[in-house]
Amino acid sequence: MTHNFFAGPAILPQEVLAKASESVKNLTEMGLSILEISHRSEFFANVMTEAEAVCRRLLNVSDDYAVLFLTGGASSQFFMAPLNILPSGESAAYIDTGAWSTKAIKEAKHYGNIVEVGSSKDANYNYLPEIESDLSKYKYLHLTSNNTIFGTQYQEFPDVGTPLVCDMSSDIFSRPLDVSKFDIIYAGAQKNMGPAGTTLVIIKKSILGKVDRHIPTMLNYETHIAKGSSFNTPPVLPIYVSMLTMQWVERHGGVAAMKVRNEEKATLLYNEIDRNSLFKSAVSEPYRSKMNVTFLLNDESHMDGFLAACKDNAIVGIEGHRSVGGFRASIYNAMELSSVQHLVDVMKSFEAKNG
Ligand SMILES: *Cc1c(COP(=O)(O)O)cnc(C)c1O
């Protein structure tokens, strides 16, 4: 068995992969493959309905919000969000907690007055900055809930008197959420929700229709709300597999159970990083991500040796992002505790040989 620690596209539950591959060969309901059916077929219409419904059940999403499955990746939300909801001349607050936030800020600047109210750039994004408690003069506050590259994560969302717009690409469905704090939640599927190819957008309907600029039809949230995410051909397979993954989360106790499971895995791994004399965490205690665990060697000369030990023990995707170095273990919902235990065992035996 291979232990998949890739950051994204990333691990999916075995049960989901089994069902998905069966559906590629033969959708029993129609005798066709999921890859060759119309997005207007009854089968897929039901998939879209259930994908939206299971998302609503998992996160308790009220009818004030639309749930969309779009394309263009989370990266397209960096401009779609301000394009649709930030009137020209008005201000929005952004927190810069790493590469994805930086990209969101760059795109948003074309649509309004973007104010960076906090940044952790000074320490290569290894913490989450303090921000002012009253940001009510801004249309919204944008933040990245989990910084996939640097390994920091908000454990609580700030109450700052303005709605939040949040990139949850790498921790959606990893824990319970109070959706009412958010005007927009968006997430590329390929970290914690499904395969690459679709982006989940949860959006408060009442905030739309308030900007006077021209919005291209395909970039207008209202287009996709009116057509139930099927204005044009939606990515059938990614939405289907995302639906299966969300149903898997539900069968395994929902997001509350995922939170417990994720905390158990993260605690096991951070405890070993803190204990092991060869390694150190890249992030200090209150900011540590439960999804992407970044860690470094005290002595970089062990780099190749540890990577070889991982390879010998069927651990893949553990190399750190080039902007942090070291290692990154992505331990999303689908990762089993036994795989994290396996990594911990490899770290212990590496220490016994090299410590
Ligand atoms: C991966 C990632 C993105 C980029 O997603 P794409 O779907 O590739 O555009 C954006 N934000 C975060 C937090 C990510 O982890």
Short mmCIF file of C-alpha atoms and ligand atoms in Angstrom, two decimals:
data_model
loop_
_atom_site.label_atom_id
_atom_site.label_comp_id
_atom_site.label_asym_id
_atom_site.label_seq_id
_atom_site.Cartn_x
_atom_site.Cartn_y
_atom_site.Cartn_z
CA MET A 1 0.00 0.00 0.00
CA THR A 2 1.20 3.47 -0.94
CA HIS A 3 0.84 6.26 1.61
CA ASN A 4 -0.23 9.36 -0.30
CA PHE A 5 0.87 12.66 1.29
CA PHE A 6 0.52 14.81 -1.86
CA ALA A 7 -0.80 18.34 -1.31
CA GLY A 8 -3.09 18.34 -4.35
CA PRO A 9 -4.46 16.71 -6.32
CA ALA A 10 -4.54 14.51 -3.28
CA ILE A 11 -5.74 11.37 -1.58
CA LEU A 12 -9.34 10.23 -2.03
CA PRO A 13 -11.12 7.54 0.00
CA GLN A 14 -10.65 4.00 -1.35
CA GLU A 15 -14.42 3.46 -1.34
CA VAL A 16 -14.83 6.54 -3.55
CA LEU A 17 -12.15 5.40 -5.99
CA ALA A 18 -13.77 1.97 -6.25
CA LYS A 19 -17.22 3.41 -6.99
CA ALA A 20 -15.80 6.04 -9.38
CA SER A 21 -13.84 3.51 -11.42
CA GLU A 22 -16.88 1.25 -11.64
CA SER A 23 -18.88 4.23 -12.95
CA VAL A 24 -16.26 4.98 -15.60
CA LYS A 25 -16.64 1.44 -16.90
CA ASN A 26 -20.37 1.05 -16.53
CA LEU A 27 -22.96 3.18 -14.83
CA THR A 28 -25.33 0.42 -13.85
CA GLU A 29 -28.35 2.73 -13.97
CA MET A 30 -27.90 3.40 -17.72
CA GLY A 31 -25.44 0.85 -19.05
CA LEU A 32 -23.11 3.68 -20.08
CA SER A 33 -19.93 5.21 -18.70
CA ILE A 34 -20.12 8.39 -16.59
CA LEU A 35 -17.74 9.83 -19.22
CA GLU A 36 -20.21 9.48 -22.08
CA ILE A 37 -23.55 10.66 -20.73
CA SER A 38 -25.25 13.99 -21.34
CA HIS A 39 -25.04 16.58 -18.63
CA ARG A 40 -28.78 17.03 -19.36
CA SER A 41 -29.51 13.35 -18.62
CA GLU A 42 -31.68 12.50 -15.66
CA PHE A 43 -28.77 10.63 -14.11
CA PHE A 44 -26.50 13.66 -14.06
CA ALA A 45 -29.29 16.06 -13.09
CA ASN A 46 -29.73 13.88 -10.00
CA VAL A 47 -25.96 13.92 -9.36
CA MET A 48 -25.94 17.73 -9.44
CA THR A 49 -28.96 17.91 -7.15
CA GLU A 50 -27.41 15.48 -4.65
CA ALA A 51 -23.96 17.15 -4.82
CA GLU A 52 -25.55 20.42 -3.81
CA ALA A 53 -27.80 18.75 -1.22
CA VAL A 54 -25.02 16.78 0.50
CA CYS A 55 -22.87 19.92 0.67
CA ARG A 56 -25.79 21.75 2.31
CA ARG A 57 -26.32 18.90 4.79
CA LEU A 58 -22.65 18.68 5.73
CA LEU A 59 -22.16 22.39 6.35
CA ASN A 60 -25.72 23.35 7.34
CA VAL A 61 -25.98 25.78 4.43
CA SER A 62 -29.23 27.78 4.59
CA ASP A 63 -31.43 28.76 1.64
CA ASP A 64 -29.95 32.27 1.77
CA TYR A 65 -26.92 30.77 0.06
CA ALA A 66 -26.39 29.26 -3.38
CA VAL A 67 -24.10 26.23 -3.78
CA LEU A 68 -22.29 26.15 -7.12
CA PHE A 69 -19.89 23.80 -8.85
CA LEU A 70 -17.86 25.90 -11.28
CA THR A 71 -14.68 25.55 -13.34
CA GLY A 72 -11.54 27.67 -13.54
CA GLY A 73 -10.13 26.51 -10.22
CA ALA A 74 -9.97 28.40 -6.96
CA SER A 75 -7.65 30.77 -8.84
CA SER A 76 -10.60 32.09 -10.87
CA GLN A 77 -12.40 32.97 -7.65
CA PHE A 78 -9.56 35.38 -6.88
CA PHE A 79 -11.08 37.69 -9.55
CA MET A 80 -14.67 36.42 -9.73
CA ALA A 81 -15.39 37.32 -6.11
CA PRO A 82 -14.41 41.00 -6.30
CA LEU A 83 -15.71 41.31 -9.88
CA ASN A 84 -19.17 40.29 -8.69
CA ILE A 85 -19.43 41.84 -5.23
CA LEU A 86 -17.03 44.77 -4.85
CA PRO A 87 -18.43 48.00 -6.37
CA SER A 88 -15.70 50.15 -7.98
CA GLY A 89 -14.35 52.73 -5.59
CA GLU A 90 -15.25 50.69 -2.51
CA SER A 91 -12.72 49.01 -0.22
CA ALA A 92 -12.12 45.42 0.77
CA ALA A 93 -9.69 44.10 3.39
CA TYR A 94 -7.32 41.23 2.65
CA ILE A 95 -4.94 39.26 4.88
CA ASP A 96 -1.75 38.08 3.23
CA THR A 97 -0.86 34.70 4.70
CA GLY A 98 1.03 33.22 1.78
CA ALA A 99 1.20 32.50 -1.93
CA TRP A 100 -2.55 31.96 -2.47
CA SER A 101 -3.55 35.10 -0.56
CA THR A 102 -0.94 37.09 -2.47
CA LYS A 103 -2.48 35.95 -5.75
CA ALA A 104 -5.99 36.79 -4.52
CA ILE A 105 -4.82 40.31 -3.60
CA LYS A 106 -3.16 40.83 -6.98
CA GLU A 107 -6.36 39.96 -8.87
CA ALA A 108 -8.72 41.89 -6.57
CA LYS A 109 -6.77 45.14 -7.05
CA HIS A 110 -8.31 45.52 -10.50
CA TYR A 111 -11.81 45.96 -9.06
CA GLY A 112 -11.62 48.19 -6.00
CA ASN A 113 -9.50 49.60 -3.23
CA ILE A 114 -7.74 46.63 -1.67
CA VAL A 115 -6.27 47.18 1.78
CA GLU A 116 -3.86 44.65 3.25
CA VAL A 117 -4.84 44.62 6.92
CA GLY A 118 -2.31 41.99 7.94
CA SER A 119 0.62 40.06 6.53
CA SER A 120 3.04 37.43 7.74
CA LYS A 121 5.38 37.89 4.81
CA ASP A 122 8.13 39.16 7.16
CA ALA A 123 8.64 35.63 8.56
CA ASN A 124 8.06 33.65 5.35
CA TYR A 125 4.40 33.18 6.37
CA ASN A 126 5.10 30.91 9.33
CA TYR A 127 2.38 32.55 11.47
CA LEU A 128 -1.00 34.28 11.15
CA PRO A 129 -0.91 38.04 11.71
CA GLU A 130 -3.00 39.93 14.27
CA ILE A 131 -5.59 42.18 12.69
CA GLU A 132 -7.71 45.11 13.89
CA SER A 133 -10.94 44.08 15.56
CA ASP A 134 -13.12 46.58 13.68
CA LEU A 135 -13.00 46.27 9.91
CA SER A 136 -16.63 47.33 9.41
CA LYS A 137 -15.71 50.03 6.92
CA TYR A 138 -14.71 47.35 4.42
CA LYS A 139 -17.12 45.53 2.12
CA TYR A 140 -15.61 42.22 3.20
CA LEU A 141 -12.51 40.63 4.69
CA HIS A 142 -10.79 38.05 2.50
CA LEU A 143 -8.72 35.31 4.07
CA THR A 144 -7.26 31.90 3.26
CA SER A 145 -8.46 29.52 5.97
CA ASN A 146 -5.65 27.00 5.47
CA ASN A 147 -2.34 27.90 3.86
CA THR A 148 -1.56 24.75 1.94
CA ILE A 149 2.04 25.72 1.15
CA PHE A 150 3.17 27.14 4.49
CA GLY A 151 1.14 24.94 6.85
CA THR A 152 -0.77 27.56 8.85
CA GLN A 153 -4.52 27.45 9.51
CA TYR A 154 -7.14 29.59 11.21
CA GLN A 155 -8.67 27.57 14.04
CA GLU A 156 -11.27 30.31 14.59
CA PHE A 157 -12.54 32.88 12.13
CA PRO A 158 -12.24 36.53 13.17
CA ASP A 159 -15.33 38.57 14.10
CA VAL A 160 -14.48 41.97 12.67
CA GLY A 161 -17.84 43.52 11.85
CA THR A 162 -17.72 42.67 8.16
CA PRO A 163 -18.59 39.51 6.24
CA LEU A 164 -15.82 37.10 5.32
CA VAL A 165 -14.85 35.91 1.85
CA CYS A 166 -12.74 32.81 2.29
CA ASP A 167 -10.55 30.52 0.22
CA MET A 168 -11.11 27.12 1.87
CA SER A 169 -9.52 25.07 -0.89
CA SER A 170 -7.46 22.91 1.43
CA ASP A 171 -9.67 22.52 4.50
CA ILE A 172 -13.27 22.52 3.29
CA PHE A 173 -15.25 19.72 5.00
CA SER A 174 -12.43 19.16 7.51
CA ARG A 175 -14.43 20.64 10.43
CA PRO A 176 -17.78 22.27 11.26
CA LEU A 177 -18.34 25.80 10.04
CA ASP A 178 -20.71 28.70 10.75
CA VAL A 179 -21.56 29.58 7.15
CA SER A 180 -23.51 32.68 8.21
CA LYS A 181 -20.22 34.53 8.84
CA PHE A 182 -19.33 34.31 5.17
CA ASP A 183 -20.50 36.09 2.03
CA ILE A 184 -18.50 33.69 -0.15
CA ILE A 185 -16.71 30.42 0.56
CA TYR A 186 -14.80 28.88 -2.32
CA ALA A 187 -12.67 25.77 -2.69
CA GLY A 188 -10.94 24.00 -5.54
CA ALA A 189 -12.03 20.36 -5.32
CA GLN A 190 -8.63 18.72 -5.60
CA LYS A 191 -7.41 19.03 -2.00
CA ASN A 192 -10.15 17.77 0.28
CA MET A 193 -13.25 17.29 -1.84
CA GLY A 194 -12.59 15.42 -5.07
CA PRO A 195 -10.47 15.33 -8.20
CA ALA A 196 -9.24 18.46 -10.02
CA GLY A 197 -11.73 20.10 -12.36
CA THR A 198 -14.43 21.75 -10.30
CA THR A 199 -14.59 24.51 -7.70
CA LEU A 200 -17.18 24.71 -4.97
CA VAL A 201 -18.63 28.17 -4.37
CA ILE A 202 -21.06 28.87 -1.53
CA ILE A 203 -22.42 32.37 -1.91
CA LYS A 204 -24.93 34.56 -0.11
CA LYS A 205 -27.49 35.40 -2.78
CA SER A 206 -28.48 38.80 -1.38
CA ILE A 207 -25.01 40.30 -2.02
CA LEU A 208 -25.28 39.85 -5.80
CA GLY A 209 -26.50 42.34 -8.40
CA LYS A 210 -25.02 45.35 -6.62
CA VAL A 211 -22.13 46.28 -8.92
CA ASP A 212 -22.65 48.30 -12.08
CA ARG A 213 -19.69 47.09 -14.11
CA HIS A 214 -20.12 44.65 -17.00
CA ILE A 215 -19.61 41.04 -15.88
CA PRO A 216 -19.06 38.49 -18.68
CA THR A 217 -21.86 35.92 -18.66
CA MET A 218 -19.63 32.99 -17.68
CA LEU A 219 -18.05 34.98 -14.82
CA ASN A 220 -21.35 36.11 -13.36
CA TYR A 221 -22.44 34.06 -10.32
CA GLU A 222 -26.07 34.91 -11.17
CA THR A 223 -25.75 33.02 -14.48
CA HIS A 224 -24.71 29.84 -12.68
CA ILE A 225 -27.28 30.24 -9.89
CA ALA A 226 -30.09 30.64 -12.45
CA LYS A 227 -28.95 27.51 -14.32
CA GLY A 228 -28.06 25.27 -11.36
CA SER A 229 -24.34 25.17 -12.30
CA SER A 230 -25.30 23.87 -15.78
CA PHE A 231 -25.33 27.04 -17.90
CA ASN A 232 -22.62 25.38 -19.99
CA THR A 233 -21.32 21.82 -19.81
CA PRO A 234 -20.21 21.24 -16.23
CA PRO A 235 -17.27 18.93 -15.41
CA VAL A 236 -19.37 15.80 -15.04
CA LEU A 237 -16.76 13.42 -13.62
CA PRO A 238 -15.20 15.81 -11.04
CA ILE A 239 -18.66 16.77 -9.76
CA TYR A 240 -19.71 13.12 -9.58
CA VAL A 241 -16.58 12.11 -7.65
CA SER A 242 -16.92 15.16 -5.38
CA MET A 243 -20.48 14.03 -4.63
CA LEU A 244 -19.20 10.55 -3.75
CA THR A 245 -16.55 12.07 -1.48
CA MET A 246 -19.03 14.31 0.30
CA GLN A 247 -21.31 11.29 0.80
CA TRP A 248 -18.32 9.42 2.22
CA VAL A 249 -17.77 12.25 4.72
CA GLU A 250 -21.44 12.06 5.67
CA ARG A 251 -21.35 8.26 6.10
CA HIS A 252 -18.32 8.64 8.35
CA GLY A 253 -20.01 11.00 10.77
CA GLY A 254 -19.92 14.31 8.91
CA VAL A 255 -17.60 17.24 9.46
CA ALA A 256 -17.71 16.96 13.26
CA ALA A 257 -16.25 13.43 13.02
CA MET A 258 -13.73 14.64 10.41
CA LYS A 259 -12.54 17.30 12.87
CA VAL A 260 -11.90 14.67 15.54
CA ARG A 261 -10.17 12.36 13.04
CA ASN A 262 -8.05 15.20 11.64
CA GLU A 263 -7.02 16.41 15.09
CA GLU A 264 -5.94 12.93 16.07
CA LYS A 265 -3.73 12.60 12.97
CA ALA A 266 -2.26 16.08 13.32
CA THR A 267 -1.50 15.61 17.03
CA LEU A 268 0.27 12.31 16.36
CA LEU A 269 2.48 13.86 13.69
CA TYR A 270 3.27 17.18 15.43
CA ASN A 271 4.12 15.31 18.65
CA GLU A 272 6.68 13.26 16.75
CA ILE A 273 8.11 16.31 14.98
CA ASP A 274 8.50 18.05 18.36
CA ARG A 275 9.98 14.95 19.99
CA ASN A 276 12.32 13.78 17.22
CA SER A 277 15.80 15.29 17.53
CA LEU A 278 16.29 15.43 13.75
CA PHE A 279 13.19 17.43 12.85
CA LYS A 280 11.50 20.70 13.76
CA SER A 281 8.12 22.16 12.89
CA ALA A 282 8.07 24.98 10.31
CA VAL A 283 5.19 26.63 12.21
CA SER A 284 4.74 27.41 15.90
CA GLU A 285 1.94 26.05 18.07
CA PRO A 286 -1.20 28.19 17.70
CA TYR A 287 -0.93 28.51 13.92
CA ARG A 288 -0.31 24.90 12.92
CA SER A 289 -2.43 23.43 10.16
CA LYS A 290 -4.26 20.15 10.70
CA MET A 291 -4.24 19.54 6.94
CA ASN A 292 -0.71 20.36 5.74
CA VAL A 293 2.02 19.66 8.27
CA THR A 294 5.24 21.43 7.29
CA PHE A 295 8.48 20.39 8.95
CA LEU A 296 12.21 20.89 8.51
CA LEU A 297 15.44 19.10 9.31
CA ASN A 298 17.76 20.52 11.95
CA ASP A 299 20.63 19.33 9.77
CA GLU A 300 19.85 19.67 6.07
CA SER A 301 22.46 17.09 5.16
CA HIS A 302 19.88 14.39 6.07
CA MET A 303 17.58 15.55 3.26
CA ASP A 304 18.36 12.90 0.67
CA GLY A 305 18.56 10.20 3.33
CA PHE A 306 15.09 10.90 4.69
CA LEU A 307 13.57 11.15 1.21
CA ALA A 308 15.11 7.77 0.40
CA ALA A 309 13.72 6.30 3.63
CA CYS A 310 10.26 7.57 2.66
CA LYS A 311 10.60 6.10 -0.80
CA ASP A 312 11.67 2.73 0.60
CA ASN A 313 8.61 2.74 2.82
CA ALA A 314 6.04 3.65 0.14
CA ILE A 315 5.52 7.22 1.37
CA VAL A 316 4.91 9.61 -1.53
CA GLY A 317 4.34 13.36 -1.89
CA ILE A 318 6.28 14.35 1.23
CA GLU A 319 8.70 16.88 -0.34
CA GLY A 320 8.08 20.42 0.93
CA HIS A 321 7.08 23.23 -1.39
CA ARG A 322 10.15 24.98 -2.80
CA SER A 323 9.28 28.22 -0.94
CA VAL A 324 9.51 26.49 2.47
CA GLY A 325 11.86 23.56 1.86
CA GLY A 326 11.94 20.52 4.10
CA PHE A 327 8.85 18.35 4.10
CA ARG A 328 5.10 18.68 3.94
CA ALA A 329 2.74 15.91 4.94
CA SER A 330 -0.76 16.62 3.67
CA ILE A 331 -3.15 14.67 5.86
CA TYR A 332 -6.57 15.44 4.40
CA ASN A 333 -9.88 13.82 5.43
CA ALA A 334 -9.28 10.66 3.40
CA MET A 335 -5.91 9.91 5.03
CA GLU A 336 -6.05 7.13 7.59
CA LEU A 337 -4.47 7.44 11.02
CA SER A 338 -2.50 4.28 10.20
CA SER A 339 -0.71 6.10 7.35
CA VAL A 340 0.30 8.93 9.68
CA GLN A 341 1.47 6.32 12.20
CA HIS A 342 3.51 4.73 9.42
CA LEU A 343 5.21 8.07 8.65
CA VAL A 344 5.89 8.56 12.38
CA ASP A 345 7.46 5.08 12.55
CA VAL A 346 9.71 5.91 9.58
CA MET A 347 10.76 9.16 11.30
CA LYS A 348 11.59 7.24 14.51
CA SER A 349 13.67 4.61 12.77
CA PHE A 350 15.44 7.32 10.73
CA GLU A 351 16.37 9.00 14.01
CA ALA A 352 17.59 5.70 15.47
CA LYS A 353 19.98 5.31 12.52
CA ASN A 354 21.06 8.94 12.11
CA GLY A 355 20.45 10.69 15.44
C1 LIG B 1 -4.46 24.76 -4.44
C2 LIG B 1 -4.97 26.05 -3.90
C3 LIG B 1 -5.44 27.08 -4.74
C4 LIG B 1 -5.39 26.98 -6.24
O1 LIG B 1 -6.40 26.18 -6.70
P1 LIG B 1 -6.62 25.94 -8.27
O2 LIG B 1 -7.88 25.13 -8.26
O3 LIG B 1 -5.43 25.23 -8.78
O4 LIG B 1 -6.80 27.27 -8.91
C5 LIG B 1 -5.93 28.22 -4.16
N1 LIG B 1 -5.95 28.37 -2.83
C6 LIG B 1 -5.51 27.42 -1.99
C7 LIG B 1 -5.58 27.63 -0.52
C8 LIG B 1 -5.01 26.23 -2.51
O5 LIG B 1 -4.56 25.27 -1.67
#
